[in-house]
């Protein structure tokens, strides 16, 4: 019998435990207090299984202690920010009216984490340049898009919560940098594949954000949650373009072999982990707003993206 790789096993078990907490959130939404117990069990259990889920058995306790010590000795600031990014997703079902605040806070945490991750490898100057250009290109595409219908289609941020920049919610350009960086790492530095991963992420964003009235579609040719096919092609093009820019400015961020003369301690994962986190929370968010079909399609689309990235990286090792 083939055993799963340890990292995949730990990740799967950790997400299963998060599922327990998620079930608790669903119970709370139906006014069942037992949901709090499931959250209290599921959240810490997910952390424990993420550390030592592949060592269940007699050696579990020792493995957990050893890895916990190693984790704290190796943890970088960007790792804490990714953890904060994930944790800030948890209160959403318990505080629905705080969706905007929590969304901005989690995206800002991810943005700063991406900035720190890049700075470790290319220094603060190039890290800030990468962030500024990615945010600037993403913001420009959104401003042009809302005014002309190109490249995404006809939509509006008129109902978006503050803060906004040029009519675009602040979290949008922050997300263009952070998630593109994650997608580019996940794709092994392939701009076209990073663009595809971002477009698949948007499969879930469209129904969730329109349900929360972050943006509204009025395009005459909708195919999914009000968005036209043009939207997903636009996402691919913009994300691929931003990826190309990031690769030109800081290739060392994506190709460790180029890190000559700069000591970066190896870690068991990199910033790409932000994408699998979205694979869990984005479909979960759709379930919480009653979009069950959209949740299933989003989960399938993003899992296919992860599988494709794995296959493409494997062919070019």
Short mmCIF file of N, CA and C in Angstrom, two decimals, residues 46-226:
data_model
loop_
_atom_site.label_atom_id
_atom_site.label_comp_id
_atom_site.label_asym_id
_atom_site.label_seq_id
_atom_site.Cartn_x
_atom_site.Cartn_y
_atom_site.Cartn_z
N UNK A 46 -5.89 21.27 14.64
CA UNK A 46 -5.33 21.47 13.31
C UNK A 46 -3.85 21.85 13.39
N UNK A 47 -3.49 22.67 14.38
CA UNK A 47 -2.09 23.03 14.55
C UNK A 47 -1.24 21.84 14.94
N UNK A 48 -1.76 21.02 15.85
CA UNK A 48 -1.03 19.83 16.30
C UNK A 48 -0.80 18.87 15.14
N UNK A 49 -1.84 18.64 14.34
CA UNK A 49 -1.73 17.70 13.22
C UNK A 49 -0.85 18.26 12.10
N UNK A 50 -0.86 19.57 11.95
CA UNK A 50 0.02 20.18 10.94
C UNK A 50 1.49 19.94 11.29
N UNK A 51 1.79 19.85 12.57
CA UNK A 51 3.17 19.62 13.01
C UNK A 51 3.55 18.15 12.97
N UNK A 52 2.66 17.28 13.43
CA UNK A 52 3.07 15.88 13.63
C UNK A 52 2.00 14.87 13.21
N UNK A 53 1.16 15.25 12.27
CA UNK A 53 0.10 14.35 11.84
C UNK A 53 0.59 13.09 11.14
N UNK A 54 1.84 13.12 10.66
CA UNK A 54 2.39 11.95 9.98
C UNK A 54 3.05 10.99 10.95
N UNK A 55 3.03 11.32 12.25
CA UNK A 55 3.71 10.49 13.25
C UNK A 55 2.74 9.97 14.30
N UNK A 56 1.49 9.79 13.92
CA UNK A 56 0.49 9.28 14.87
C UNK A 56 0.88 7.88 15.33
N UNK A 57 0.87 7.70 16.64
CA UNK A 57 1.29 6.43 17.19
C UNK A 57 2.10 6.64 18.45
N UNK A 58 2.94 5.68 18.79
CA UNK A 58 3.68 5.73 20.05
C UNK A 58 4.68 6.88 20.10
N UNK A 59 5.20 7.28 18.95
CA UNK A 59 6.21 8.35 18.94
C UNK A 59 5.64 9.72 18.70
N UNK A 60 4.31 9.84 18.77
CA UNK A 60 3.66 11.11 18.42
C UNK A 60 4.08 12.24 19.35
N UNK A 61 4.03 12.01 20.65
CA UNK A 61 4.32 13.07 21.61
C UNK A 61 5.74 13.62 21.44
N UNK A 62 6.71 12.72 21.32
CA UNK A 62 8.10 13.16 21.16
C UNK A 62 8.27 13.92 19.84
N UNK A 63 7.66 13.41 18.77
CA UNK A 63 7.76 14.08 17.47
C UNK A 63 7.15 15.47 17.54
N UNK A 64 6.01 15.58 18.20
CA UNK A 64 5.34 16.86 18.32
C UNK A 64 6.23 17.86 19.08
N UNK A 65 6.82 17.43 20.19
CA UNK A 65 7.68 18.31 20.98
C UNK A 65 8.91 18.75 20.18
N UNK A 66 9.54 17.78 19.49
CA UNK A 66 10.73 18.11 18.72
C UNK A 66 10.42 19.11 17.60
N UNK A 67 9.33 18.87 16.91
CA UNK A 67 8.98 19.76 15.79
C UNK A 67 8.50 21.11 16.28
N UNK A 68 7.87 21.14 17.43
CA UNK A 68 7.44 22.42 17.98
C UNK A 68 8.65 23.27 18.34
N UNK A 69 9.67 22.66 18.95
CA UNK A 69 10.89 23.40 19.26
C UNK A 69 11.57 23.88 17.98
N UNK A 70 11.61 23.00 16.98
CA UNK A 70 12.23 23.37 15.71
C UNK A 70 11.46 24.48 15.02
N UNK A 71 10.13 24.40 15.11
CA UNK A 71 9.29 25.42 14.49
C UNK A 71 9.61 26.80 15.07
N UNK A 72 9.66 26.89 16.39
CA UNK A 72 9.89 28.20 17.01
C UNK A 72 11.31 28.69 16.76
N UNK A 73 12.24 27.77 16.59
CA UNK A 73 13.62 28.21 16.33
C UNK A 73 13.79 28.67 14.88
N UNK A 74 12.96 28.15 13.96
CA UNK A 74 13.11 28.46 12.55
C UNK A 74 12.07 29.46 12.03
N UNK A 75 11.07 29.77 12.84
CA UNK A 75 9.98 30.60 12.36
C UNK A 75 10.46 32.00 11.99
N UNK A 76 10.13 32.42 10.80
CA UNK A 76 10.44 33.76 10.31
C UNK A 76 9.23 34.67 10.54
N UNK A 77 9.44 35.97 10.54
CA UNK A 77 8.30 36.89 10.69
C UNK A 77 7.20 36.67 9.65
N UNK A 78 7.59 36.36 8.39
CA UNK A 78 6.56 36.17 7.36
C UNK A 78 5.67 34.96 7.66
N UNK A 79 6.22 33.98 8.37
CA UNK A 79 5.42 32.81 8.73
C UNK A 79 4.33 33.19 9.74
N UNK A 80 4.68 34.03 10.70
CA UNK A 80 3.68 34.47 11.67
C UNK A 80 2.57 35.25 10.98
N UNK A 81 2.93 36.01 9.96
CA UNK A 81 1.92 36.80 9.25
C UNK A 81 1.01 35.92 8.41
N UNK A 82 1.54 34.84 7.85
CA UNK A 82 0.68 33.89 7.15
C UNK A 82 -0.27 33.22 8.14
N UNK A 83 0.25 32.89 9.33
CA UNK A 83 -0.60 32.31 10.36
C UNK A 83 -1.71 33.28 10.76
N UNK A 84 -1.34 34.57 10.92
CA UNK A 84 -2.34 35.58 11.26
C UNK A 84 -3.37 35.71 10.14
N UNK A 85 -2.89 35.66 8.92
CA UNK A 85 -3.78 35.71 7.75
C UNK A 85 -4.83 34.59 7.82
N UNK A 86 -4.39 33.38 8.16
CA UNK A 86 -5.31 32.26 8.27
C UNK A 86 -6.26 32.43 9.45
N UNK A 87 -5.73 32.84 10.59
CA UNK A 87 -6.54 32.98 11.80
C UNK A 87 -7.64 34.02 11.61
N UNK A 88 -7.34 35.09 10.87
CA UNK A 88 -8.33 36.15 10.67
C UNK A 88 -9.50 35.70 9.81
N UNK A 89 -9.38 34.56 9.14
CA UNK A 89 -10.52 34.02 8.41
C UNK A 89 -11.54 33.38 9.36
N UNK A 90 -11.07 32.93 10.51
CA UNK A 90 -11.91 32.13 11.40
C UNK A 90 -13.11 32.90 11.95
N UNK A 91 -12.96 34.18 12.38
CA UNK A 91 -14.12 34.86 12.98
C UNK A 91 -15.18 35.30 12.00
N UNK A 92 -14.95 35.14 10.69
CA UNK A 92 -15.89 35.67 9.69
C UNK A 92 -17.32 35.16 9.92
N UNK A 93 -17.53 33.83 10.09
CA UNK A 93 -18.92 33.38 10.29
C UNK A 93 -19.51 33.82 11.62
N UNK A 94 -18.64 34.14 12.59
CA UNK A 94 -19.11 34.56 13.90
C UNK A 94 -19.39 36.07 13.95
N UNK A 95 -18.85 36.80 12.97
CA UNK A 95 -19.04 38.25 12.90
C UNK A 95 -19.27 38.64 11.45
N UNK A 96 -20.41 38.25 10.87
CA UNK A 96 -20.66 38.46 9.44
C UNK A 96 -20.55 39.93 9.01
N UNK A 97 -21.02 40.83 9.89
CA UNK A 97 -20.97 42.25 9.53
C UNK A 97 -19.54 42.79 9.51
N UNK A 98 -18.61 42.01 10.05
CA UNK A 98 -17.20 42.44 10.04
C UNK A 98 -16.42 41.88 8.86
N UNK A 99 -17.13 41.37 7.85
CA UNK A 99 -16.45 40.76 6.70
C UNK A 99 -15.42 41.72 6.08
N UNK A 100 -15.82 42.98 5.91
CA UNK A 100 -14.92 43.94 5.28
C UNK A 100 -13.68 44.19 6.10
N UNK A 101 -13.85 44.37 7.40
CA UNK A 101 -12.71 44.63 8.30
C UNK A 101 -11.77 43.43 8.33
N UNK A 102 -12.35 42.25 8.50
CA UNK A 102 -11.53 41.04 8.58
C UNK A 102 -10.84 40.76 7.25
N UNK A 103 -11.54 41.00 6.14
CA UNK A 103 -10.95 40.78 4.83
C UNK A 103 -9.76 41.68 4.59
N UNK A 104 -9.89 42.96 4.95
CA UNK A 104 -8.78 43.90 4.79
C UNK A 104 -7.63 43.53 5.70
N UNK A 105 -7.93 43.17 6.95
CA UNK A 105 -6.87 42.83 7.90
C UNK A 105 -6.11 41.58 7.46
N UNK A 106 -6.82 40.56 6.99
CA UNK A 106 -6.15 39.33 6.57
C UNK A 106 -5.31 39.57 5.32
N UNK A 107 -5.84 40.35 4.37
CA UNK A 107 -5.09 40.64 3.15
C UNK A 107 -3.87 41.50 3.45
N UNK A 108 -4.02 42.46 4.37
CA UNK A 108 -2.87 43.28 4.76
C UNK A 108 -1.79 42.44 5.42
N UNK A 109 -2.19 41.46 6.24
CA UNK A 109 -1.23 40.56 6.87
C UNK A 109 -0.48 39.77 5.80
N UNK A 110 -1.21 39.28 4.81
CA UNK A 110 -0.57 38.51 3.74
C UNK A 110 0.36 39.40 2.91
N UNK A 111 -0.05 40.64 2.67
CA UNK A 111 0.79 41.57 1.92
C UNK A 111 2.12 41.81 2.63
N UNK A 112 2.06 42.09 3.93
CA UNK A 112 3.29 42.33 4.68
C UNK A 112 4.14 41.06 4.72
N UNK A 113 3.49 39.90 4.86
CA UNK A 113 4.22 38.65 4.83
C UNK A 113 4.95 38.45 3.51
N UNK A 114 4.28 38.76 2.40
CA UNK A 114 4.92 38.65 1.08
C UNK A 114 6.10 39.60 0.97
N UNK A 115 5.93 40.80 1.49
CA UNK A 115 7.01 41.80 1.46
C UNK A 115 8.23 41.30 2.24
N UNK A 116 7.99 40.74 3.42
CA UNK A 116 9.09 40.23 4.24
C UNK A 116 9.75 39.02 3.59
N UNK A 117 8.94 38.15 2.98
CA UNK A 117 9.49 36.96 2.31
C UNK A 117 10.43 37.39 1.19
N UNK A 118 9.99 38.34 0.38
CA UNK A 118 10.83 38.80 -0.72
C UNK A 118 12.07 39.53 -0.20
N UNK A 119 11.92 40.31 0.86
CA UNK A 119 13.05 41.08 1.40
C UNK A 119 14.16 40.17 1.90
N UNK A 120 13.82 39.01 2.44
CA UNK A 120 14.84 38.06 2.88
C UNK A 120 15.76 37.64 1.74
N UNK A 121 15.23 37.66 0.54
CA UNK A 121 15.94 37.11 -0.61
C UNK A 121 16.55 38.17 -1.53
N UNK A 122 15.91 39.33 -1.65
CA UNK A 122 16.43 40.35 -2.57
C UNK A 122 16.65 41.70 -1.90
N UNK A 123 16.42 41.79 -0.59
CA UNK A 123 16.62 43.06 0.11
C UNK A 123 15.38 43.93 0.06
N UNK A 124 15.38 44.94 0.93
CA UNK A 124 14.19 45.78 1.07
C UNK A 124 13.91 46.63 -0.16
N UNK A 125 14.95 47.11 -0.81
CA UNK A 125 14.74 47.97 -1.97
C UNK A 125 13.97 47.27 -3.07
N UNK A 126 14.44 46.11 -3.48
CA UNK A 126 13.76 45.39 -4.55
C UNK A 126 12.42 44.81 -4.08
N UNK A 127 12.35 44.46 -2.80
CA UNK A 127 11.08 43.95 -2.27
C UNK A 127 9.99 45.01 -2.37
N UNK A 128 10.31 46.23 -1.95
CA UNK A 128 9.33 47.32 -2.05
C UNK A 128 9.00 47.64 -3.50
N UNK A 129 10.01 47.57 -4.38
CA UNK A 129 9.76 47.83 -5.79
C UNK A 129 8.81 46.79 -6.37
N UNK A 130 9.03 45.52 -6.02
CA UNK A 130 8.13 44.46 -6.48
C UNK A 130 6.70 44.71 -6.00
N UNK A 131 6.56 45.06 -4.72
CA UNK A 131 5.23 45.30 -4.16
C UNK A 131 4.57 46.51 -4.81
N UNK A 132 5.35 47.59 -4.99
CA UNK A 132 4.78 48.82 -5.56
C UNK A 132 4.31 48.60 -6.99
N UNK A 133 5.12 47.90 -7.79
CA UNK A 133 4.74 47.67 -9.18
C UNK A 133 3.56 46.71 -9.29
N UNK A 134 3.57 45.65 -8.48
CA UNK A 134 2.45 44.70 -8.51
C UNK A 134 1.15 45.38 -8.10
N UNK A 135 1.20 46.13 -7.01
CA UNK A 135 0.00 46.84 -6.55
C UNK A 135 -0.42 47.90 -7.58
N UNK A 136 0.58 48.61 -8.13
CA UNK A 136 0.27 49.64 -9.11
C UNK A 136 -0.36 49.08 -10.37
N UNK A 137 0.19 47.97 -10.86
CA UNK A 137 -0.38 47.35 -12.06
C UNK A 137 -1.77 46.79 -11.78
N UNK A 138 -1.93 46.15 -10.62
CA UNK A 138 -3.25 45.62 -10.27
C UNK A 138 -4.27 46.74 -10.12
N UNK A 139 -3.87 47.82 -9.42
CA UNK A 139 -4.78 48.95 -9.23
C UNK A 139 -5.13 49.59 -10.57
N UNK A 140 -4.14 49.75 -11.44
CA UNK A 140 -4.38 50.36 -12.75
C UNK A 140 -5.38 49.54 -13.55
N UNK A 141 -5.19 48.21 -13.53
CA UNK A 141 -6.12 47.34 -14.26
C UNK A 141 -7.54 47.49 -13.72
N UNK A 142 -7.67 47.62 -12.38
CA UNK A 142 -8.99 47.75 -11.77
C UNK A 142 -9.61 49.11 -12.10
N UNK A 143 -8.83 50.17 -12.03
CA UNK A 143 -9.36 51.50 -12.32
C UNK A 143 -9.81 51.58 -13.78
N UNK A 144 -8.97 51.10 -14.69
CA UNK A 144 -9.35 51.09 -16.11
C UNK A 144 -10.55 50.19 -16.33
N UNK A 145 -10.54 49.04 -15.64
CA UNK A 145 -11.63 48.09 -15.81
C UNK A 145 -12.98 48.64 -15.40
N UNK A 146 -13.02 49.33 -14.26
CA UNK A 146 -14.30 49.86 -13.78
C UNK A 146 -14.80 51.02 -14.64
N UNK A 147 -13.89 51.68 -15.35
CA UNK A 147 -14.28 52.83 -16.17
C UNK A 147 -14.55 52.48 -17.63
N UNK A 148 -13.92 51.41 -18.12
CA UNK A 148 -14.03 51.09 -19.54
C UNK A 148 -14.60 49.70 -19.83
N UNK A 149 -14.60 48.80 -18.85
CA UNK A 149 -15.02 47.43 -19.10
C UNK A 149 -13.92 46.54 -19.62
N UNK A 150 -12.71 47.09 -19.75
CA UNK A 150 -11.55 46.31 -20.19
C UNK A 150 -10.50 46.33 -19.08
N UNK A 151 -9.89 45.21 -18.71
CA UNK A 151 -9.91 43.91 -19.38
C UNK A 151 -10.89 42.89 -18.80
N UNK A 152 -11.66 43.26 -17.78
CA UNK A 152 -12.44 42.25 -17.06
C UNK A 152 -13.90 42.15 -17.48
N UNK A 153 -14.47 43.22 -17.99
CA UNK A 153 -15.90 43.26 -18.26
C UNK A 153 -16.51 44.44 -17.51
N UNK A 154 -17.83 44.53 -17.50
CA UNK A 154 -18.52 45.68 -16.91
C UNK A 154 -18.90 45.38 -15.46
N UNK A 155 -18.25 46.07 -14.53
CA UNK A 155 -18.51 45.86 -13.11
C UNK A 155 -18.26 47.15 -12.37
N UNK A 156 -18.60 47.17 -11.09
CA UNK A 156 -18.48 48.40 -10.30
C UNK A 156 -18.12 48.08 -8.85
N UNK A 157 -17.35 49.00 -8.26
CA UNK A 157 -17.03 48.93 -6.83
C UNK A 157 -17.87 49.93 -6.04
N UNK A 158 -18.99 50.37 -6.59
CA UNK A 158 -19.79 51.41 -5.94
C UNK A 158 -20.27 51.02 -4.56
N UNK A 159 -20.46 49.72 -4.33
CA UNK A 159 -20.96 49.26 -3.02
C UNK A 159 -19.84 48.76 -2.11
N UNK A 160 -18.58 48.93 -2.52
CA UNK A 160 -17.45 48.44 -1.73
C UNK A 160 -17.26 49.27 -0.47
N UNK A 161 -16.84 48.63 0.62
CA UNK A 161 -16.59 49.38 1.85
C UNK A 161 -15.27 50.15 1.78
N UNK A 162 -15.17 51.18 2.58
CA UNK A 162 -13.89 51.92 2.71
C UNK A 162 -12.88 51.04 3.44
N UNK A 163 -11.58 51.31 3.29
CA UNK A 163 -10.97 52.38 2.48
C UNK A 163 -10.84 52.00 1.02
N UNK A 164 -10.93 53.01 0.15
CA UNK A 164 -10.79 52.79 -1.28
C UNK A 164 -9.72 53.74 -1.83
N UNK A 165 -9.08 53.31 -2.92
CA UNK A 165 -8.11 54.13 -3.64
C UNK A 165 -8.59 54.26 -5.07
N UNK A 166 -8.88 55.50 -5.50
CA UNK A 166 -9.39 55.75 -6.85
C UNK A 166 -10.62 54.89 -7.14
N UNK A 167 -11.43 54.70 -6.10
CA UNK A 167 -12.65 53.94 -6.25
C UNK A 167 -12.50 52.44 -6.12
N UNK A 168 -11.28 51.96 -5.82
CA UNK A 168 -11.00 50.53 -5.71
C UNK A 168 -10.68 50.19 -4.25
N UNK A 169 -11.30 49.16 -3.66
CA UNK A 169 -10.99 48.80 -2.27
C UNK A 169 -9.51 48.52 -2.08
N UNK A 170 -8.94 49.00 -0.98
CA UNK A 170 -7.51 48.87 -0.72
C UNK A 170 -7.06 47.42 -0.75
N UNK A 171 -7.90 46.50 -0.28
CA UNK A 171 -7.48 45.10 -0.21
C UNK A 171 -7.22 44.50 -1.60
N UNK A 172 -7.79 45.09 -2.65
CA UNK A 172 -7.65 44.53 -4.00
C UNK A 172 -6.20 44.64 -4.50
N UNK A 173 -5.59 45.84 -4.54
CA UNK A 173 -4.19 45.89 -4.98
C UNK A 173 -3.24 45.15 -4.04
N UNK A 174 -3.52 45.16 -2.74
CA UNK A 174 -2.69 44.39 -1.81
C UNK A 174 -2.73 42.91 -2.16
N UNK A 175 -3.92 42.42 -2.51
CA UNK A 175 -4.08 41.02 -2.87
C UNK A 175 -3.39 40.68 -4.18
N UNK A 176 -3.37 41.60 -5.13
CA UNK A 176 -2.70 41.34 -6.40
C UNK A 176 -1.22 41.03 -6.18
N UNK A 177 -0.58 41.73 -5.26
CA UNK A 177 0.84 41.44 -5.00
C UNK A 177 1.00 40.12 -4.25
N UNK A 178 0.29 39.98 -3.14
CA UNK A 178 0.52 38.84 -2.25
C UNK A 178 0.16 37.52 -2.91
N UNK A 179 -1.01 37.43 -3.52
CA UNK A 179 -1.43 36.16 -4.10
C UNK A 179 -0.69 35.85 -5.40
N UNK A 180 -0.28 36.88 -6.14
CA UNK A 180 0.53 36.62 -7.33
C UNK A 180 1.88 36.06 -6.93
N UNK A 181 2.46 36.59 -5.86
CA UNK A 181 3.73 36.07 -5.36
C UNK A 181 3.57 34.60 -4.97
N UNK A 182 2.49 34.27 -4.27
CA UNK A 182 2.24 32.89 -3.87
C UNK A 182 2.04 32.00 -5.08
N UNK A 183 1.26 32.45 -6.05
CA UNK A 183 1.02 31.67 -7.24
C UNK A 183 2.28 31.45 -8.05
N UNK A 184 3.15 32.46 -8.10
CA UNK A 184 4.39 32.34 -8.86
C UNK A 184 5.35 31.36 -8.19
N UNK A 185 5.37 31.35 -6.87
CA UNK A 185 6.18 30.35 -6.15
C UNK A 185 5.62 28.95 -6.37
N UNK A 186 4.31 28.83 -6.33
CA UNK A 186 3.67 27.53 -6.50
C UNK A 186 3.89 26.99 -7.91
N UNK A 187 3.99 27.88 -8.87
CA UNK A 187 4.17 27.47 -10.26
C UNK A 187 5.63 27.23 -10.63
N UNK A 188 6.54 27.40 -9.67
CA UNK A 188 7.95 27.23 -9.96
C UNK A 188 8.51 28.32 -10.84
N UNK A 189 7.96 29.54 -10.73
CA UNK A 189 8.48 30.67 -11.50
C UNK A 189 7.98 30.73 -12.93
N UNK A 190 6.80 30.17 -13.19
CA UNK A 190 6.22 30.20 -14.54
C UNK A 190 5.06 31.20 -14.55
N UNK A 191 5.26 32.30 -15.25
CA UNK A 191 4.28 33.38 -15.22
C UNK A 191 2.92 32.94 -15.74
N UNK A 192 2.90 32.16 -16.82
CA UNK A 192 1.62 31.73 -17.41
C UNK A 192 0.82 30.87 -16.44
N UNK A 193 1.54 30.03 -15.68
CA UNK A 193 0.86 29.13 -14.75
C UNK A 193 0.41 29.90 -13.50
N UNK A 194 1.21 30.86 -13.06
CA UNK A 194 0.78 31.70 -11.95
C UNK A 194 -0.49 32.46 -12.32
N UNK A 195 -0.55 32.96 -13.57
CA UNK A 195 -1.76 33.63 -14.03
C UNK A 195 -2.96 32.72 -14.01
N UNK A 196 -2.78 31.47 -14.41
CA UNK A 196 -3.87 30.50 -14.40
C UNK A 196 -4.34 30.23 -12.96
N UNK A 197 -3.39 30.07 -12.03
CA UNK A 197 -3.75 29.82 -10.64
C UNK A 197 -4.56 30.98 -10.07
N UNK A 198 -4.20 32.20 -10.43
CA UNK A 198 -4.96 33.37 -9.95
C UNK A 198 -6.35 33.40 -10.58
N UNK A 199 -6.46 33.04 -11.84
CA UNK A 199 -7.77 33.01 -12.49
C UNK A 199 -8.67 31.95 -11.84
N UNK A 200 -8.09 30.81 -11.46
CA UNK A 200 -8.87 29.77 -10.78
C UNK A 200 -9.28 30.23 -9.38
N UNK A 201 -8.43 31.00 -8.73
CA UNK A 201 -8.78 31.59 -7.43
C UNK A 201 -9.99 32.50 -7.58
N UNK A 202 -10.02 33.25 -8.69
CA UNK A 202 -11.13 34.18 -8.91
C UNK A 202 -12.45 33.47 -9.16
N UNK A 203 -12.40 32.19 -9.55
CA UNK A 203 -13.64 31.42 -9.69
C UNK A 203 -14.43 31.45 -8.38
N UNK A 204 -13.72 31.42 -7.26
CA UNK A 204 -14.38 31.49 -5.96
C UNK A 204 -14.62 32.91 -5.49
N UNK A 205 -13.71 33.82 -5.86
CA UNK A 205 -13.88 35.21 -5.42
C UNK A 205 -15.15 35.83 -5.97
N UNK A 206 -15.47 35.54 -7.23
CA UNK A 206 -16.63 36.20 -7.85
C UNK A 206 -17.92 35.97 -7.08
N UNK A 207 -18.33 34.72 -6.84
CA UNK A 207 -19.60 34.55 -6.11
C UNK A 207 -19.53 35.03 -4.66
N UNK A 208 -18.35 34.91 -4.01
CA UNK A 208 -18.27 35.35 -2.62
C UNK A 208 -18.32 36.87 -2.51
N UNK A 209 -17.53 37.55 -3.32
CA UNK A 209 -17.47 39.01 -3.21
C UNK A 209 -18.73 39.69 -3.72
N UNK A 210 -19.38 39.11 -4.72
CA UNK A 210 -20.65 39.70 -5.14
C UNK A 210 -21.74 39.46 -4.09
N UNK A 211 -21.67 38.32 -3.41
CA UNK A 211 -22.62 38.06 -2.32
C UNK A 211 -22.44 39.07 -1.19
N UNK A 212 -21.18 39.47 -0.97
CA UNK A 212 -20.87 40.45 0.08
C UNK A 212 -20.93 41.89 -0.44
N UNK A 213 -21.28 42.05 -1.74
CA UNK A 213 -21.41 43.36 -2.39
C UNK A 213 -20.10 44.14 -2.39
N UNK A 214 -18.98 43.41 -2.48
CA UNK A 214 -17.69 44.08 -2.65
C UNK A 214 -17.59 44.67 -4.04
N UNK A 215 -18.12 43.95 -5.02
CA UNK A 215 -18.27 44.50 -6.35
C UNK A 215 -19.53 43.91 -6.97
N UNK A 216 -20.05 44.58 -7.98
CA UNK A 216 -21.29 44.17 -8.63
C UNK A 216 -21.08 44.13 -10.14
N UNK A 217 -21.63 43.10 -10.76
CA UNK A 217 -21.51 42.94 -12.21
C UNK A 217 -22.77 43.44 -12.92
N UNK A 218 -22.57 44.06 -14.09
CA UNK A 218 -23.69 44.42 -14.96
C UNK A 218 -23.32 44.09 -16.40
N UNK A 219 -22.45 43.10 -16.57
CA UNK A 219 -22.00 42.71 -17.90
C UNK A 219 -23.11 41.98 -18.65
N UNK A 220 -23.27 42.24 -19.93
CA UNK A 220 -24.36 41.59 -20.68
C UNK A 220 -24.10 40.13 -21.05
N UNK A 221 -22.88 39.64 -20.79
CA UNK A 221 -22.54 38.27 -21.19
C UNK A 221 -21.99 37.45 -20.01
N UNK A 222 -22.78 37.30 -18.95
CA UNK A 222 -22.27 36.58 -17.77
C UNK A 222 -22.19 35.07 -18.01
N UNK A 223 -21.18 34.46 -17.43
CA UNK A 223 -21.11 32.99 -17.46
C UNK A 223 -20.97 32.41 -16.07
N UNK A 224 -20.56 33.23 -15.08
CA UNK A 224 -20.33 32.71 -13.73
C UNK A 224 -20.45 33.85 -12.73
N UNK A 225 -21.43 33.76 -11.84
CA UNK A 225 -21.63 34.76 -10.77
C UNK A 225 -21.68 36.18 -11.32
N UNK A 226 -22.23 36.33 -12.51
CA UNK A 226 -22.35 37.65 -13.14
C UNK A 226 -21.16 38.05 -13.98
#
